[in-house]
Amino acid sequence: MSCRVVVLLSGRGSNLRAIVEAQLPIDIVAVISNRPQAAALTYARACGLPVVVLDHTEHPDRTTFDALLAEKIEQHRPDLVVLAGYMRILGPAFIARFEGRLLNIHPALLPMFPGLKTHERALAEGVKIHGCTVHFVTIDLDHGPIVVQAAVPVRADDTLDTLAARVLAQEHRIYPQAIRWFAEGRLVNLHGRVNLKDDPASQSVLSPGI
Ligand code: GRF
């Protein structure tokens, strides 16, 4: 039986596209957006994926919204919930409910640069290596157990756009990979360290130039 996946997003949806195009052994049972105008929804609908819009601005507070969101997700009986550019903080009750089956992609090499504006901060700090991380979500924002990381070089002439594009290309590589490993039951979480059965070396990806 294939792994049932619910994708949560808010915007562009390039990671959703990468996940779909990877033809993984999964069933995307719902794409849920908290923003009715998310560009990703056009793509999801064109692919024939079931789309749910749950506009957070129509709900009084985070707790109420999170509870409703959790309920919507549960209706689809997911084995895995994938955050793909979901731009809202999830409350502790929500996270507890899905812990162990909630993945996120963050555009930095965690634990460096948690939070927003990661590429700006990487450039401002003058780091020479940057990247992205797929991790399980826990109540510590952007600090859950790491599944896979990809590193990219930061070049002297990089702008925000060139660096973001280089990182994004790696996101599109490692997110589908991490979801495949989850679906195959190959991720083993030992006291907060996630190891990949049989092939731990592939949990670190180095892009050309590193
Ligand atoms: C990505 O950079 C991801 O790392 C971050 O949000 C962005 C989503 O991009 N969490 P997209 O909507 O998948 O194109």
PDB file of C-alpha atoms and ligand atoms in Angstrom, residues 12-15 85 105-107 171, ligand 1:
ATOM      1  CA  ARG A  12       4.745  29.171  -5.254  1.00  0.00           C
ATOM      2  CA  GLY A  13       4.880  25.386  -4.992  1.00  0.00           C
ATOM      3  CA  SER A  14       8.146  24.574  -6.719  1.00  0.00           C
ATOM      4  CA  ASN A  15       8.841  21.889  -4.102  1.00  0.00           C
ATOM      5  CA  GLY A  85       6.667  26.343   1.819  1.00  0.00           C
ATOM      6  CA  ILE A 105      12.330  21.778   4.235  1.00  0.00           C
ATOM      7  CA  HIS A 106      14.328  24.751   5.432  1.00  0.00           C
ATOM      8  CA  PRO A 107      16.489  26.883   3.127  1.00  0.00           C
ATOM      9  CA  GLU A 171      15.798  21.541  -2.302  1.00  0.00           C
TER      10      GLU A 171
HETATM   11  C1  GRF B   1      11.439  27.052  -0.025  1.00  0.00           C
HETATM   12  O1  GRF B   1      12.577  27.848  -0.094  1.00  0.00           O
HETATM   13  C2  GRF B   1      11.456  26.249   1.243  1.00  0.00           C
HETATM   14  O2  GRF B   1      12.726  25.916   1.669  1.00  0.00           O
HETATM   15  C3  GRF B   1      10.822  27.171   2.236  1.00  0.00           C
HETATM   16  O3  GRF B   1       9.816  27.834   1.509  1.00  0.00           O
HETATM   17  C4  GRF B   1      10.168  27.869   0.127  1.00  0.00           C
HETATM   18  C5  GRF B   1       9.028  27.285  -0.633  1.00  0.00           C
HETATM   19  O4  GRF B   1       9.211  27.367  -2.026  1.00  0.00           O
HETATM   20  N1  GRF B   1      10.355  26.434   3.384  1.00  0.00           N
HETATM   21  P1  GRF B   1       8.170  26.672  -2.993  1.00  0.00           P
HETATM   22  O5  GRF B   1       6.788  27.231  -2.649  1.00  0.00           O
HETATM   23  O6  GRF B   1       8.228  25.193  -2.787  1.00  0.00           O
HETATM   24  O7  GRF B   1       8.584  27.078  -4.369  1.00  0.00           O
END
